[in-house]
Amino acid sequence: MPKDHGIGASPKRREDIRFLSGTGNYTDDINLRGQAYVHFLRSDVAHGKINGINTEAAAGMPGVLRIFTGADFEGVGSIPCGWQITDKHGQPMQEPAHPVLAQGKVRHVGDPIAAVVAESAAQARDAAEAIELDIEELPAVVNMKAALEEGATKVHDDLTSNLCYDWGFVEENKPAVEEAFQKAAHVTTLELVNNRLVANPMEPRVAVGDFNRASGDSTLYTTSQNPHVIRLLMGAFVLGIPEHKLRVVAPDVGGGFGTKIFHYAEEAFCTFAAKALNRPVKWTSSRSEAFISDAHGRDHVTKIELALDSDNNFIALRTDTMANMGAYLSTFAPSVPTWLHGTLMAGNYKTPLIYVNVKAVFTNTVPVDAYRGAGRPEATYQLERVIDKAARELGVDPIALRRQNFITEFPYATPVAVEYDTGDYHATMDKLEEMADFKGFAKRREASAAKGKLRGLGMNCYIEACGIAPSNLVGQLGARAGLYESATVRVNATGGLVVMTGSHSHGQGHETSFPQVIAEMIGIDESMVEIVHGDTARTPMGMGTYGSRSLAVGGSAMFRATEKIIAKAKKIAAHLMEAADADIELKDGAFSVAGTDKSVAWGDVCLAAYVPHNYPLEEIEPGLEETAFYDPSNFTYPSGAYACEVEVDPETGKVTIERFSAADDFGNVVNPMIVEGQVHGGLAQGIGQALLEGAVYDENGQLLNASYMDYAMPRASDVPFYQVDHSCATPCTHNPLGVKGCGEAGAIGSPPAVVNAVIDALQSAGRDVTHIDMPLSPSRVWQAMHG
Amino acid sequence: MTQVSMTVNGVAASGDVEGRTLLVSFLRDQLELTGTHVGCDTSQCGACVVHVNGEAVKSCTMLALEAEGAEVSTIEGQAAPDGTLNTIQQAFQDHHGLQCGFCTPGMVMSAAALLKENPKPSEAEIRDYLEGNICRCTGYHNIVKAIMAASGQDVSAIAAE
Ligand code: FES
Ligand code: FES
């Protein structure tokens, strides 16, 4: 019987009621009295020198309140980067300034040049069109290889080159890796592109700045995954507002996928302009604007080499990557191709020697940063593709080759500096073989052939590192922030609880799943627990939601705070029942004295805490409210095995996904319904990357597919019903809930399965195709078949 | 500015709009019915779907003035007056057909229009019909499942939750 309550149950989501009835409160739904609107005039060239901005005519247009340019922001800080990488020579990365509005130069299409604030959005837009710009277009650097060439045009004149950093990991391993390659019986090499993606949460970004002249307080309402991080970055580094005078609210947020982690210029602008004009200032991004101003994801060009001995054991791995940073360093950009990518290169395998080189490159394109998976999909894709290629070259079964090299003993310290606590890769592979019905594949292939279609089966494994931690380690690695999470649990006098969490939900359903944990711990109904998130004025300092960290880190903080609550409540109960603290048990919402029939209800203890007439006032304070900050000792390591079956139409090259199966190990699961939904969404994004999506720049730095007319978002008819399973659970050993992360797995694990399946389909028809770069559009597949 | 009048969710509504004002802006900004969302500027995403005289319409692609005298219904008008969700809304909750909720109003309104013209659509028919509704969160699995369930079909055999 599935549970109907507590951990492991799937109660319906309580947040759905407001979303389904149109009463959600997204940032664009917020309208403040006296609000003005800003429209940003953005660069339409990728690289140029600003010779002049004439705002005179525009300033006289109806409704215009003020026009801001870079000159207004000269005394204001640069949009900061939150992670500093040290290169292989021990030098810090090159870090350019990132002004709120362009100063002197524009560096990508979409770079904001001027901002018109007017009485209405339409008036602001109209006036922006009347601004006269004198911009001298400069040659754009778009291609990463060309950007690194001697004498290439520089994106930033004050840097020595377009190289942000050249990172070697682990640098000391390099000679041993090279030696292993010399001795290898077989080396498989693969060059590939991890395509640039646009995150595209369905809610475009919005910011509303507000200023209270009487108190001097600023408030920013914004579409963010982490309001405290925005408050810290914007307050301390850009605008110089102390945190107690700045409140950041991220209400209902319509999806994030990484791109709403970062601190953006528009947020700083609205906060700044609200003070300057003494009026609330609102910005709502259009979708077209989002394409050229939201940070993009991926965009790696990689060469990977796998060395095997004569028994097909993996003996070494070497990988060389160019990672696009775009024109400026977005908040966490430098960490993505390094610590979130290099550390994952061992995958599920006991390869003893690994060397990872990453060159991060500035180009005249939109900044690139974390997008669902962030670094881990790039690692997984290259590794699982090269293993598949090796299996074909060696003529061995790709599953057998993987199984032979699986890590089987835990904890396992990889040669790339992380220690996996738990996992059972054979178990998820066994599960996958059953779910995906590998045995029935030959029949299905025949059936496809009868229709004139080529059927292919592809699979892969993945490992993920979620809940990046601990803070003292990430500090050494260059993070300029801590990576703990916080929770305050407030018990009210009549027994209901409010949890103020630093985690943020933008679709993950925390309002439903977090109460399940507390309900389980205390033995009360979930309806007695309310979750508050997304407001720096109402929640303790927290780091927010990204990297599949909410339950593992934020949930653990809530667990710890609840433990403190229970410990104190037991003391109160002991007093009420005149028993020893140690004899008190809590079960089903009642405290009892072990071995007796004495008991006192949860609600009575809570009431005693706030109406302390009969209360041990000499020993403990009244009230029942506790805060915990939880700093994990390690990442969590979800893993799994995925399989995809495709049909390829040999006439057109069109690929259709016929089946997709995912066997995941997420450790303990609090709400299976939500977990499965997270996997479904990740799979669609991974399938989107593999078959449909990819931001394309021309040589002048124009983004050619900056709308939904041109950028192929996955639609309902592009994907099948998925089969997902998370029954192979090896609980995490170092967090109190035994949970891992599930938010990114689908997006990390699925692209290689899709590509492996297409290669399998083509090879089955005798085509000597070993690789096609994503997205596997009909034209690319057709060309590969006929090339 | 021109005056426009229409019936929205059964209630008479009017206001002054510019010729270029979109129906979605009129609903969101003037009537404060913010349940209808804007997810794109090329008429692709479907976050803005409402019903105009019983037909599903992308309200970002219709001028407010074009809805003069029309019967408009939005997501806010779907539940019963006491707040009880309608069959489609309830199926979305039961089958976890939404995550962030941003595409949801448009999905529900499109699903209602589909079921009106095709009371028992197949999986493929649902997927085809949703061509103009993009969801970035759910991978569509549970949306399709919810719509099948709302049309009275047995979805217990569909993989997973
Ligand atoms: S907002 Fe109407 S289709 Fe996107
Ligand atoms: S639920 Fe978030 S876009 Fe569909």
mmCIF file with all atom_site columns, N, CA and C in Angstrom, chain A residues 66-119:
data_model
loop_
_atom_site.group_PDB
_atom_site.id
_atom_site.type_symbol
_atom_site.label_atom_id
_atom_site.label_alt_id
_atom_site.label_comp_id
_atom_site.label_asym_id
_atom_site.label_entity_id
_atom_site.label_seq_id
_atom_site.pdbx_PDB_ins_code
_atom_site.Cartn_x
_atom_site.Cartn_y
_atom_site.Cartn_z
_atom_site.occupancy
_atom_site.B_iso_or_equiv
_atom_site.pdbx_formal_charge
_atom_site.auth_seq_id
_atom_site.auth_comp_id
_atom_site.auth_asym_id
_atom_site.auth_atom_id
_atom_site.pdbx_PDB_model_num
ATOM 1   N N  . ARG A 1 66  ? 12.372 59.872 -17.376 1.00 0.00 ? 66  ARG A N  1
ATOM 2   C CA . ARG A 1 66  ? 13.816 60.078 -17.399 1.00 0.00 ? 66  ARG A CA 1
ATOM 3   C C  . ARG A 1 66  ? 14.467 59.000 -18.261 1.00 0.00 ? 66  ARG A C  1
ATOM 4   N N  . ILE A 1 67  ? 15.559 59.380 -18.883 1.00 0.00 ? 67  ILE A N  1
ATOM 5   C CA . ILE A 1 67  ? 16.320 58.406 -19.672 1.00 0.00 ? 67  ILE A CA 1
ATOM 6   C C  . ILE A 1 67  ? 17.695 58.257 -19.031 1.00 0.00 ? 67  ILE A C  1
ATOM 7   N N  . PHE A 1 68  ? 18.061 57.035 -18.747 1.00 0.00 ? 68  PHE A N  1
ATOM 8   C CA . PHE A 1 68  ? 19.345 56.738 -18.118 1.00 0.00 ? 68  PHE A CA 1
ATOM 9   C C  . PHE A 1 68  ? 20.288 56.146 -19.166 1.00 0.00 ? 68  PHE A C  1
ATOM 10  N N  . THR A 1 69  ? 21.577 56.475 -19.008 1.00 0.00 ? 69  THR A N  1
ATOM 11  C CA . THR A 1 69  ? 22.600 55.830 -19.843 1.00 0.00 ? 69  THR A CA 1
ATOM 12  C C  . THR A 1 69  ? 23.744 55.382 -18.933 1.00 0.00 ? 69  THR A C  1
ATOM 13  N N  . GLY A 1 70  ? 24.767 54.826 -19.532 1.00 0.00 ? 70  GLY A N  1
ATOM 14  C CA . GLY A 1 70  ? 25.910 54.351 -18.759 1.00 0.00 ? 70  GLY A CA 1
ATOM 15  C C  . GLY A 1 70  ? 26.493 55.423 -17.851 1.00 0.00 ? 70  GLY A C  1
ATOM 16  N N  . ALA A 1 71  ? 26.426 56.677 -18.317 1.00 0.00 ? 71  ALA A N  1
ATOM 17  C CA . ALA A 1 71  ? 27.008 57.771 -17.525 1.00 0.00 ? 71  ALA A CA 1
ATOM 18  C C  . ALA A 1 71  ? 26.349 57.881 -16.149 1.00 0.00 ? 71  ALA A C  1
ATOM 19  N N  . ASP A 1 72  ? 25.074 57.533 -16.072 1.00 0.00 ? 72  ASP A N  1
ATOM 20  C CA . ASP A 1 72  ? 24.374 57.603 -14.778 1.00 0.00 ? 72  ASP A CA 1
ATOM 21  C C  . ASP A 1 72  ? 24.859 56.544 -13.800 1.00 0.00 ? 72  ASP A C  1
ATOM 22  N N  . PHE A 1 73  ? 25.579 55.566 -14.320 1.00 0.00 ? 73  PHE A N  1
ATOM 23  C CA . PHE A 1 73  ? 26.000 54.444 -13.468 1.00 0.00 ? 73  PHE A CA 1
ATOM 24  C C  . PHE A 1 73  ? 27.508 54.428 -13.229 1.00 0.00 ? 73  PHE A C  1
ATOM 25  N N  . GLU A 1 74  ? 28.160 55.551 -13.510 1.00 0.00 ? 74  GLU A N  1
ATOM 26  C CA . GLU A 1 74  ? 29.616 55.555 -13.347 1.00 0.00 ? 74  GLU A CA 1
ATOM 27  C C  . GLU A 1 74  ? 30.051 55.305 -11.908 1.00 0.00 ? 74  GLU A C  1
ATOM 28  N N  . GLY A 1 75  ? 29.294 55.819 -10.968 1.00 0.00 ? 75  GLY A N  1
ATOM 29  C CA . GLY A 1 75  ? 29.679 55.613 -9.567  1.00 0.00 ? 75  GLY A CA 1
ATOM 30  C C  . GLY A 1 75  ? 29.130 54.330 -8.971  1.00 0.00 ? 75  GLY A C  1
ATOM 31  N N  . VAL A 1 76  ? 28.521 53.522 -9.811  1.00 0.00 ? 76  VAL A N  1
ATOM 32  C CA . VAL A 1 76  ? 27.859 52.318 -9.314  1.00 0.00 ? 76  VAL A CA 1
ATOM 33  C C  . VAL A 1 76  ? 28.741 51.118 -9.607  1.00 0.00 ? 76  VAL A C  1
ATOM 34  N N  . GLY A 1 77  ? 28.642 50.081 -8.769  1.00 0.00 ? 77  GLY A N  1
ATOM 35  C CA . GLY A 1 77  ? 29.513 48.916 -8.937  1.00 0.00 ? 77  GLY A CA 1
ATOM 36  C C  . GLY A 1 77  ? 29.196 48.110 -10.182 1.00 0.00 ? 77  GLY A C  1
ATOM 37  N N  . SER A 1 78  ? 30.093 47.180 -10.441 1.00 0.00 ? 78  SER A N  1
ATOM 38  C CA . SER A 1 78  ? 29.958 46.268 -11.570 1.00 0.00 ? 78  SER A CA 1
ATOM 39  C C  . SER A 1 78  ? 29.092 45.078 -11.127 1.00 0.00 ? 78  SER A C  1
ATOM 40  N N  . ILE A 1 79  ? 28.357 44.507 -12.070 1.00 0.00 ? 79  ILE A N  1
ATOM 41  C CA . ILE A 1 79  ? 27.604 43.275 -11.754 1.00 0.00 ? 79  ILE A CA 1
ATOM 42  C C  . ILE A 1 79  ? 28.660 42.208 -11.413 1.00 0.00 ? 79  ILE A C  1
ATOM 43  N N  . PRO A 1 80  ? 28.622 41.670 -10.203 1.00 0.00 ? 80  PRO A N  1
ATOM 44  C CA . PRO A 1 80  ? 29.746 40.825 -9.767  1.00 0.00 ? 80  PRO A CA 1
ATOM 45  C C  . PRO A 1 80  ? 29.660 39.386 -10.259 1.00 0.00 ? 80  PRO A C  1
ATOM 46  N N  . CYS A 1 81  ? 30.797 38.742 -10.261 1.00 0.00 ? 81  CYS A N  1
ATOM 47  C CA . CYS A 1 81  ? 30.857 37.309 -10.530 1.00 0.00 ? 81  CYS A CA 1
ATOM 48  C C  . CYS A 1 81  ? 31.067 36.606 -9.190  1.00 0.00 ? 81  CYS A C  1
ATOM 49  N N  . GLY A 1 82  ? 30.372 35.521 -8.976  1.00 0.00 ? 82  GLY A N  1
ATOM 50  C CA . GLY A 1 82  ? 30.382 34.866 -7.665  1.00 0.00 ? 82  GLY A CA 1
ATOM 51  C C  . GLY A 1 82  ? 31.381 33.741 -7.518  1.00 0.00 ? 82  GLY A C  1
ATOM 52  N N  . TRP A 1 83  ? 32.208 33.544 -8.529  1.00 0.00 ? 83  TRP A N  1
ATOM 53  C CA . TRP A 1 83  ? 33.139 32.407 -8.423  1.00 0.00 ? 83  TRP A CA 1
ATOM 54  C C  . TRP A 1 83  ? 34.432 32.743 -9.166  1.00 0.00 ? 83  TRP A C  1
ATOM 55  N N  . GLN A 1 84  ? 35.538 32.629 -8.466  1.00 0.00 ? 84  GLN A N  1
ATOM 56  C CA . GLN A 1 84  ? 36.821 32.916 -9.102  1.00 0.00 ? 84  GLN A CA 1
ATOM 57  C C  . GLN A 1 84  ? 37.607 31.617 -9.323  1.00 0.00 ? 84  GLN A C  1
ATOM 58  N N  . ILE A 1 85  ? 37.973 31.380 -10.548 1.00 0.00 ? 85  ILE A N  1
ATOM 59  C CA . ILE A 1 85  ? 38.756 30.185 -10.883 1.00 0.00 ? 85  ILE A CA 1
ATOM 60  C C  . ILE A 1 85  ? 40.241 30.549 -10.907 1.00 0.00 ? 85  ILE A C  1
ATOM 61  N N  . THR A 1 86  ? 41.049 29.639 -10.390 1.00 0.00 ? 86  THR A N  1
ATOM 62  C CA . THR A 1 86  ? 42.493 29.792 -10.467 1.00 0.00 ? 86  THR A CA 1
ATOM 63  C C  . THR A 1 86  ? 42.985 28.905 -11.599 1.00 0.00 ? 86  THR A C  1
ATOM 64  N N  . ASP A 1 87  ? 43.799 29.458 -12.483 1.00 0.00 ? 87  ASP A N  1
ATOM 65  C CA . ASP A 1 87  ? 44.168 28.682 -13.671 1.00 0.00 ? 87  ASP A CA 1
ATOM 66  C C  . ASP A 1 87  ? 45.277 27.681 -13.364 1.00 0.00 ? 87  ASP A C  1
ATOM 67  N N  . LYS A 1 88  ? 45.727 26.980 -14.393 1.00 0.00 ? 88  LYS A N  1
ATOM 68  C CA . LYS A 1 88  ? 46.676 25.893 -14.136 1.00 0.00 ? 88  LYS A CA 1
ATOM 69  C C  . LYS A 1 88  ? 48.056 26.391 -13.731 1.00 0.00 ? 88  LYS A C  1
ATOM 70  N N  . HIS A 1 89  ? 48.277 27.690 -13.881 1.00 0.00 ? 89  HIS A N  1
ATOM 71  C CA . HIS A 1 89  ? 49.545 28.252 -13.412 1.00 0.00 ? 89  HIS A CA 1
ATOM 72  C C  . HIS A 1 89  ? 49.392 28.926 -12.056 1.00 0.00 ? 89  HIS A C  1
ATOM 73  N N  . GLY A 1 90  ? 48.238 28.781 -11.449 1.00 0.00 ? 90  GLY A N  1
ATOM 74  C CA . GLY A 1 90  ? 48.023 29.394 -10.138 1.00 0.00 ? 90  GLY A CA 1
ATOM 75  C C  . GLY A 1 90  ? 47.576 30.845 -10.209 1.00 0.00 ? 90  GLY A C  1
ATOM 76  N N  . GLN A 1 91  ? 47.257 31.313 -11.417 1.00 0.00 ? 91  GLN A N  1
ATOM 77  C CA . GLN A 1 91  ? 46.833 32.712 -11.574 1.00 0.00 ? 91  GLN A CA 1
ATOM 78  C C  . GLN A 1 91  ? 45.317 32.826 -11.522 1.00 0.00 ? 91  GLN A C  1
ATOM 79  N N  . PRO A 1 92  ? 44.799 33.955 -10.998 1.00 0.00 ? 92  PRO A N  1
ATOM 80  C CA . PRO A 1 92  ? 43.346 34.131 -11.024 1.00 0.00 ? 92  PRO A CA 1
ATOM 81  C C  . PRO A 1 92  ? 42.849 34.349 -12.450 1.00 0.00 ? 92  PRO A C  1
ATOM 82  N N  . MET A 1 93  ? 41.610 33.952 -12.702 1.00 0.00 ? 93  MET A N  1
ATOM 83  C CA . MET A 1 93  ? 40.991 34.160 -14.019 1.00 0.00 ? 93  MET A CA 1
ATOM 84  C C  . MET A 1 93  ? 40.962 35.653 -14.353 1.00 0.00 ? 93  MET A C  1
ATOM 85  N N  . GLN A 1 94  ? 40.814 35.966 -15.623 1.00 0.00 ? 94  GLN A N  1
ATOM 86  C CA . GLN A 1 94  ? 40.617 37.364 -16.033 1.00 0.00 ? 94  GLN A CA 1
ATOM 87  C C  . GLN A 1 94  ? 39.144 37.706 -15.839 1.00 0.00 ? 94  GLN A C  1
ATOM 88  N N  . GLU A 1 95  ? 38.922 38.811 -15.150 1.00 0.00 ? 95  GLU A N  1
ATOM 89  C CA . GLU A 1 95  ? 37.554 39.149 -14.757 1.00 0.00 ? 95  GLU A CA 1
ATOM 90  C C  . GLU A 1 95  ? 37.213 40.561 -15.217 1.00 0.00 ? 95  GLU A C  1
ATOM 91  N N  . PRO A 1 96  ? 36.444 40.685 -16.267 1.00 0.00 ? 96  PRO A N  1
ATOM 92  C CA . PRO A 1 96  ? 36.133 42.023 -16.783 1.00 0.00 ? 96  PRO A CA 1
ATOM 93  C C  . PRO A 1 96  ? 35.028 42.703 -15.984 1.00 0.00 ? 96  PRO A C  1
ATOM 94  N N  . ALA A 1 97  ? 34.975 44.007 -16.098 1.00 0.00 ? 97  ALA A N  1
ATOM 95  C CA . ALA A 1 97  ? 33.872 44.757 -15.492 1.00 0.00 ? 97  ALA A CA 1
ATOM 96  C C  . ALA A 1 97  ? 32.591 44.475 -16.271 1.00 0.00 ? 97  ALA A C  1
ATOM 97  N N  . HIS A 1 98  ? 31.461 44.565 -15.592 1.00 0.00 ? 98  HIS A N  1
ATOM 98  C CA . HIS A 1 98  ? 30.158 44.323 -16.217 1.00 0.00 ? 98  HIS A CA 1
ATOM 99  C C  . HIS A 1 98  ? 29.205 45.418 -15.757 1.00 0.00 ? 98  HIS A C  1
ATOM 100 N N  . PRO A 1 99  ? 29.174 46.532 -16.501 1.00 0.00 ? 99  PRO A N  1
ATOM 101 C CA . PRO A 1 99  ? 28.354 47.656 -16.059 1.00 0.00 ? 99  PRO A CA 1
ATOM 102 C C  . PRO A 1 99  ? 26.850 47.380 -16.194 1.00 0.00 ? 99  PRO A C  1
ATOM 103 N N  . VAL A 1 100 ? 26.069 48.097 -15.396 1.00 0.00 ? 100 VAL A N  1
ATOM 104 C CA . VAL A 1 100 ? 24.607 47.950 -15.454 1.00 0.00 ? 100 VAL A CA 1
ATOM 105 C C  . VAL A 1 100 ? 24.105 48.375 -16.837 1.00 0.00 ? 100 VAL A C  1
ATOM 106 N N  . LEU A 1 101 ? 24.563 49.540 -17.296 1.00 0.00 ? 101 LEU A N  1
ATOM 107 C CA . LEU A 1 101 ? 24.288 49.975 -18.672 1.00 0.00 ? 101 LEU A CA 1
ATOM 108 C C  . LEU A 1 101 ? 25.639 50.189 -19.346 1.00 0.00 ? 101 LEU A C  1
ATOM 109 N N  . ALA A 1 102 ? 25.716 49.855 -20.639 1.00 0.00 ? 102 ALA A N  1
ATOM 110 C CA . ALA A 1 102 ? 26.992 49.839 -21.356 1.00 0.00 ? 102 ALA A CA 1
ATOM 111 C C  . ALA A 1 102 ? 27.758 51.149 -21.178 1.00 0.00 ? 102 ALA A C  1
ATOM 112 N N  . GLN A 1 103 ? 29.050 51.024 -21.000 1.00 0.00 ? 103 GLN A N  1
ATOM 113 C CA . GLN A 1 103 ? 29.899 52.212 -20.879 1.00 0.00 ? 103 GLN A CA 1
ATOM 114 C C  . GLN A 1 103 ? 30.987 52.155 -21.941 1.00 0.00 ? 103 GLN A C  1
ATOM 115 N N  . GLY A 1 104 ? 30.868 53.016 -22.921 1.00 0.00 ? 104 GLY A N  1
ATOM 116 C CA . GLY A 1 104 ? 31.916 53.099 -23.945 1.00 0.00 ? 104 GLY A CA 1
ATOM 117 C C  . GLY A 1 104 ? 31.777 52.092 -25.068 1.00 0.00 ? 104 GLY A C  1
ATOM 118 N N  . LYS A 1 105 ? 31.408 50.871 -24.715 1.00 0.00 ? 105 LYS A N  1
ATOM 119 C CA . LYS A 1 105 ? 31.343 49.811 -25.715 1.00 0.00 ? 105 LYS A CA 1
ATOM 120 C C  . LYS A 1 105 ? 30.130 48.917 -25.490 1.00 0.00 ? 105 LYS A C  1
ATOM 121 N N  . VAL A 1 106 ? 29.647 48.324 -26.556 1.00 0.00 ? 106 VAL A N  1
ATOM 122 C CA . VAL A 1 106 ? 28.663 47.240 -26.419 1.00 0.00 ? 106 VAL A CA 1
ATOM 123 C C  . VAL A 1 106 ? 29.365 45.951 -26.819 1.00 0.00 ? 106 VAL A C  1
ATOM 124 N N  . ARG A 1 107 ? 28.995 44.864 -26.144 1.00 0.00 ? 107 ARG A N  1
ATOM 125 C CA . ARG A 1 107 ? 29.764 43.634 -26.337 1.00 0.00 ? 107 ARG A CA 1
ATOM 126 C C  . ARG A 1 107 ? 28.934 42.421 -26.747 1.00 0.00 ? 107 ARG A C  1
ATOM 127 N N  . HIS A 1 108 ? 27.647 42.571 -26.815 1.00 0.00 ? 108 HIS A N  1
ATOM 128 C CA . HIS A 1 108 ? 26.835 41.497 -27.416 1.00 0.00 ? 108 HIS A CA 1
ATOM 129 C C  . HIS A 1 108 ? 25.505 42.082 -27.850 1.00 0.00 ? 108 HIS A C  1
ATOM 130 N N  . VAL A 1 109 ? 24.876 41.420 -28.800 1.00 0.00 ? 109 VAL A N  1
ATOM 131 C CA . VAL A 1 109 ? 23.530 41.843 -29.193 1.00 0.00 ? 109 VAL A CA 1
ATOM 132 C C  . VAL A 1 109 ? 22.649 41.637 -27.966 1.00 0.00 ? 109 VAL A C  1
ATOM 133 N N  . GLY A 1 110 ? 22.017 42.713 -27.528 1.00 0.00 ? 110 GLY A N  1
ATOM 134 C CA . GLY A 1 110 ? 21.199 42.638 -26.316 1.00 0.00 ? 110 GLY A CA 1
ATOM 135 C C  . GLY A 1 110 ? 21.789 43.406 -25.148 1.00 0.00 ? 110 GLY A C  1
ATOM 136 N N  . ASP A 1 111 ? 23.047 43.808 -25.261 1.00 0.00 ? 111 ASP A N  1
ATOM 137 C CA . ASP A 1 111 ? 23.699 44.581 -24.197 1.00 0.00 ? 111 ASP A CA 1
ATOM 138 C C  . ASP A 1 111 ? 22.891 45.875 -24.000 1.00 0.00 ? 111 ASP A C  1
ATOM 139 N N  . PRO A 1 112 ? 22.431 46.184 -22.783 1.00 0.00 ? 112 PRO A N  1
ATOM 140 C CA . PRO A 1 112 ? 21.608 47.382 -22.616 1.00 0.00 ? 112 PRO A CA 1
ATOM 141 C C  . PRO A 1 112 ? 22.432 48.666 -22.688 1.00 0.00 ? 112 PRO A C  1
ATOM 142 N N  . ILE A 1 113 ? 21.956 49.627 -23.482 1.00 0.00 ? 113 ILE A N  1
ATOM 143 C CA . ILE A 1 113 ? 22.681 50.882 -23.695 1.00 0.00 ? 113 ILE A CA 1
ATOM 144 C C  . ILE A 1 113 ? 22.018 52.024 -22.935 1.00 0.00 ? 113 ILE A C  1
ATOM 145 N N  . ALA A 1 114 ? 20.709 52.069 -23.014 1.00 0.00 ? 114 ALA A N  1
ATOM 146 C CA . ALA A 1 114 ? 19.967 53.146 -22.347 1.00 0.00 ? 114 ALA A CA 1
ATOM 147 C C  . ALA A 1 114 ? 18.676 52.562 -21.800 1.00 0.00 ? 114 ALA A C  1
ATOM 148 N N  . ALA A 1 115 ? 18.121 53.274 -20.821 1.00 0.00 ? 115 ALA A N  1
ATOM 149 C CA . ALA A 1 115 ? 16.883 52.806 -20.209 1.00 0.00 ? 115 ALA A CA 1
ATOM 150 C C  . ALA A 1 115 ? 15.926 53.977 -20.127 1.00 0.00 ? 115 ALA A C  1
ATOM 151 N N  . VAL A 1 116 ? 14.756 53.804 -20.727 1.00 0.00 ? 116 VAL A N  1
ATOM 152 C CA . VAL A 1 116 ? 13.751 54.870 -20.717 1.00 0.00 ? 116 VAL A CA 1
ATOM 153 C C  . VAL A 1 116 ? 12.697 54.520 -19.680 1.00 0.00 ? 116 VAL A C  1
ATOM 154 N N  . VAL A 1 117 ? 12.486 55.419 -18.742 1.00 0.00 ? 117 VAL A N  1
ATOM 155 C CA . VAL A 1 117 ? 11.427 55.205 -17.754 1.00 0.00 ? 117 VAL A CA 1
ATOM 156 C C  . VAL A 1 117 ? 10.285 56.157 -18.095 1.00 0.00 ? 117 VAL A C  1
ATOM 157 N N  . ALA A 1 118 ? 9.085  55.587 -18.215 1.00 0.00 ? 118 ALA A N  1
ATOM 158 C CA . ALA A 1 118 ? 7.928  56.389 -18.620 1.00 0.00 ? 118 ALA A CA 1
ATOM 159 C C  . ALA A 1 118 ? 6.692  55.955 -17.850 1.00 0.00 ? 118 ALA A C  1
ATOM 160 N N  . GLU A 1 119 ? 5.624  56.703 -18.070 1.00 0.00 ? 119 GLU A N  1
ATOM 161 C CA . GLU A 1 119 ? 4.372  56.422 -17.360 1.00 0.00 ? 119 GLU A CA 1
ATOM 162 C C  . GLU A 1 119 ? 3.766  55.084 -17.766 1.00 0.00 ? 119 GLU A C  1
#
